[in-house]
PDB file of C-alpha atoms in Angstrom:
ATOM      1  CA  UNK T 727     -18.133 -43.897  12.022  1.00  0.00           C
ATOM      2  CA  UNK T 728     -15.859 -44.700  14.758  1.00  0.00           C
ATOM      3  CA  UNK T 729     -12.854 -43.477  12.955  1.00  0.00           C
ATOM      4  CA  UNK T 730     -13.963 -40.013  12.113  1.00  0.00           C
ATOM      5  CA  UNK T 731     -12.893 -38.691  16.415  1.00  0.00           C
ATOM      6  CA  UNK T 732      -9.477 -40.132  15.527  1.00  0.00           C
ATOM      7  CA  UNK T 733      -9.502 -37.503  12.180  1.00  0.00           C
ATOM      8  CA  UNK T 734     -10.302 -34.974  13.986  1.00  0.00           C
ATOM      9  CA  UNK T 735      -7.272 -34.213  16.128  1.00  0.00           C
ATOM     10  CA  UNK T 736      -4.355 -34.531  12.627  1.00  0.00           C
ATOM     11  CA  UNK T 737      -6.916 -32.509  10.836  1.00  0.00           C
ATOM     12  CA  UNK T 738      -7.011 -29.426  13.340  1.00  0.00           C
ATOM     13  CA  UNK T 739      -2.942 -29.468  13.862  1.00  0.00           C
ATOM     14  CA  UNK T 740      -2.850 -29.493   9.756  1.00  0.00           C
ATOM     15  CA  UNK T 741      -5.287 -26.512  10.082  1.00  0.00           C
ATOM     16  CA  UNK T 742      -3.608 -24.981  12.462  1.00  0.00           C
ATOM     17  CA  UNK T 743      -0.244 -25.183  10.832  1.00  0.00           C
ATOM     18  CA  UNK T 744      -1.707 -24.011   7.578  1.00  0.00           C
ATOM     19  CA  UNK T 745      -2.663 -20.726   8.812  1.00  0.00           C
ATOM     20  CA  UNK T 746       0.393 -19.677  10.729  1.00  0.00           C
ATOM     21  CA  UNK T 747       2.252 -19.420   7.441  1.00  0.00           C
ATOM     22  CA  UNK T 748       5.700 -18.033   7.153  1.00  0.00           C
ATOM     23  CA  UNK T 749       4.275 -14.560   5.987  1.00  0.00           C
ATOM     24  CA  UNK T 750       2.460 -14.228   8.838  1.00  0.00           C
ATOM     25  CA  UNK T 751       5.704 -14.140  10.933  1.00  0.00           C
ATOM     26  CA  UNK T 752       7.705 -12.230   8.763  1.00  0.00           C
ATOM     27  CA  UNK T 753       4.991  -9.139   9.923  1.00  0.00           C
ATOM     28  CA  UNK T 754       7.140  -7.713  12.627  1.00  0.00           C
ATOM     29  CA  UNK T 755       6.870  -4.425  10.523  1.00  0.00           C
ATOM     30  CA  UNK T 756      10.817  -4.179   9.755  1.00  0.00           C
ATOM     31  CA  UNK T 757      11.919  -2.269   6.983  1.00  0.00           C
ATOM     32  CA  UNK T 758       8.642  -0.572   6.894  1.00  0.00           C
ATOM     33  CA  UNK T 759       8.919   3.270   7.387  1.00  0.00           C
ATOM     34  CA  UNK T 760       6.824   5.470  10.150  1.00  0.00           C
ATOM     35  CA  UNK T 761       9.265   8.399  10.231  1.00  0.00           C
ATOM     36  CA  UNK T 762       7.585  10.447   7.780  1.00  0.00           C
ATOM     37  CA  UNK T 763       5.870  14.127   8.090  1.00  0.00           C
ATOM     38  CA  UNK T 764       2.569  14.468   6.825  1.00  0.00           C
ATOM     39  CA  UNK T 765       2.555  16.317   3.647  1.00  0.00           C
ATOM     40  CA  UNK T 766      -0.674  17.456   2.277  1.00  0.00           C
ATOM     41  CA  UNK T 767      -1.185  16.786  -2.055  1.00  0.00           C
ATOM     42  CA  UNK T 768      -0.669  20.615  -2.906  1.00  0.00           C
ATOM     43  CA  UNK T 769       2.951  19.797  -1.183  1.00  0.00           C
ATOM     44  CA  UNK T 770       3.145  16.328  -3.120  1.00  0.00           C
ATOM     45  CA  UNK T 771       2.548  18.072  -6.343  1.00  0.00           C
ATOM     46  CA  UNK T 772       4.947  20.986  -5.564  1.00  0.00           C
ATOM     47  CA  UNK T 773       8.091  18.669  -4.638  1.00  0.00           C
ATOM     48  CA  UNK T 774       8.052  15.163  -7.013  1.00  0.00           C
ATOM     49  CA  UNK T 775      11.311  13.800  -5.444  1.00  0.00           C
ATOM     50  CA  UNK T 776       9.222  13.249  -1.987  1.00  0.00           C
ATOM     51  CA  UNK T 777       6.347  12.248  -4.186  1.00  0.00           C
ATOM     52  CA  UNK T 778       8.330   9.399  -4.985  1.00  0.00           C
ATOM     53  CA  UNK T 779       9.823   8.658  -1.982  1.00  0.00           C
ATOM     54  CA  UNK T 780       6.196   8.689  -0.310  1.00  0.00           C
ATOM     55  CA  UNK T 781       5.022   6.480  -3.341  1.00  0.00           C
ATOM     56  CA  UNK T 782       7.987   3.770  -2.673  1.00  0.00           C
ATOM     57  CA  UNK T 783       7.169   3.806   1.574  1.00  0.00           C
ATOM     58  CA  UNK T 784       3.408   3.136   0.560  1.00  0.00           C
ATOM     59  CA  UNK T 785       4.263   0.215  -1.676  1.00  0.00           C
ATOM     60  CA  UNK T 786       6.090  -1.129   1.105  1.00  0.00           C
ATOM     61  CA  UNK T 787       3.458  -1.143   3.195  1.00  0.00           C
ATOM     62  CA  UNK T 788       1.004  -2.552   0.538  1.00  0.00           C
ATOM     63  CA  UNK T 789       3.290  -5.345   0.203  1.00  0.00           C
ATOM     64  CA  UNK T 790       3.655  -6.435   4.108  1.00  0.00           C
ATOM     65  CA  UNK T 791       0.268  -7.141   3.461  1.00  0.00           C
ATOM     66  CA  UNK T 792      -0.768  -5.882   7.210  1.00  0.00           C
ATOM     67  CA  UNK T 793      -4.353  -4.379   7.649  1.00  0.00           C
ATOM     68  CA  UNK T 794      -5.342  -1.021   6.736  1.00  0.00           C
ATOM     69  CA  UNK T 795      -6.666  -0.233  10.044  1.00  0.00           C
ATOM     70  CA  UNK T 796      -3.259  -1.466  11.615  1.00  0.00           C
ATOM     71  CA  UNK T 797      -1.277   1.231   9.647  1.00  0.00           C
ATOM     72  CA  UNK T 798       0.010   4.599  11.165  1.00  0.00           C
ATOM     73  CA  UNK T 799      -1.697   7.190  10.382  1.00  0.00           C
ATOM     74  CA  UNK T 800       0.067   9.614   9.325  1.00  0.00           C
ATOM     75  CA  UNK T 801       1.130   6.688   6.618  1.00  0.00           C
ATOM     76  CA  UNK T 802      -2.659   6.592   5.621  1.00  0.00           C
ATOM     77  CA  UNK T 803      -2.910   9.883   5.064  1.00  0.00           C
ATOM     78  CA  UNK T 804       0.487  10.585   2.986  1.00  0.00           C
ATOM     79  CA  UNK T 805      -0.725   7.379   0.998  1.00  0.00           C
ATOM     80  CA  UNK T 806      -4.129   8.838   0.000  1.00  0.00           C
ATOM     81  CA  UNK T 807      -2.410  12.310  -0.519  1.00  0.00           C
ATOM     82  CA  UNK T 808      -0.043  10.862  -2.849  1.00  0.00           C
ATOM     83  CA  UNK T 809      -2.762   9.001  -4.291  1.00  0.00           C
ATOM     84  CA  UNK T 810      -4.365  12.070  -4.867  1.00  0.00           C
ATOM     85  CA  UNK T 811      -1.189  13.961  -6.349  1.00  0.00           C
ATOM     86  CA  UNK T 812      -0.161  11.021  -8.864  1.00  0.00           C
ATOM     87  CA  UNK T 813      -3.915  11.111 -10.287  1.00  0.00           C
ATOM     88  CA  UNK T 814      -3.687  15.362 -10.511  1.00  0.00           C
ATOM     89  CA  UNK T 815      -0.053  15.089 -12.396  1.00  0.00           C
ATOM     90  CA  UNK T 816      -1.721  12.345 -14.297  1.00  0.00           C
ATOM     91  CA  UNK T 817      -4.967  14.108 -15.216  1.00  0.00           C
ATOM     92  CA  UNK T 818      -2.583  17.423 -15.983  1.00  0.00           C
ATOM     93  CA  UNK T 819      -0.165  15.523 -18.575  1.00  0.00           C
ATOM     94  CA  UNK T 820      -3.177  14.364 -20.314  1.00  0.00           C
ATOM     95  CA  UNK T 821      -4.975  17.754 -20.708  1.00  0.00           C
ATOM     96  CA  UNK T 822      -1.678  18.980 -21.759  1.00  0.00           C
ATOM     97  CA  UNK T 823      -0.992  16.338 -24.458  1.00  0.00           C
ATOM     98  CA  UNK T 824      -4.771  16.748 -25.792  1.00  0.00           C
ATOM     99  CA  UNK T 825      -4.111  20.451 -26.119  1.00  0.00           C
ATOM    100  CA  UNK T 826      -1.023  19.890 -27.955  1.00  0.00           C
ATOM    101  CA  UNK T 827      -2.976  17.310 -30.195  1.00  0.00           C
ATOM    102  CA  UNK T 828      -5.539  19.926 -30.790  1.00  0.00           C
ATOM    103  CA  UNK T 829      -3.338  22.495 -31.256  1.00  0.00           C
ATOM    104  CA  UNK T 830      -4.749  24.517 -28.480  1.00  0.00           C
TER     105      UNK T 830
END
């Protein structure tokens, strides 16, 4: 039982090593985008080309794999709002294809 002190001290720098990973220092937040107004759904719906731009800056974000709670929030809420305007657009190409279907 004597050896297991002497285990101790490689196990916890192999621990510690493990979780500072590379990713984990890549997450100085560049290349992600801040700079954007706040646009409301009704807006997101209205104008598709900043849909999509709003869409590709939230992906971004989603892929630095920071925290939710450590996001701006203006990001937050143009992610949620776009969110919301994808699943509208969504929801009104499918009422329009079943009334076509229908022949409504």
């Amino acid at each position: 039982m004597a050896r297991f002190p002497r285990l101790s001290l490689p196990l916890a720098l192999v621990c510690g090593l493990v979780a500072c990973t590379q990713s984990e220092k890549d997450q100085d937040a560049s290349g992600l985008r801040s700079d954007l107004p706040l646009r409301d759904t009704q807006y997101l719906i209205a104008h598709r080309a900043e849909l999509q731009t709003i869409n590709s800056v939230c992906a971004a974000w989603k892929q630095s794999q920071r925290p939710v709670g450590s996001w701006p929030s203006v990001i937050v809420s143009n992610c949620n709002n776009a969110e919301g305007a994808n699943e509208y657009i969504r929801s009104t190409e499918q009422r329009a294809k079943f009334r076509k279907e229908m022949g409504i």
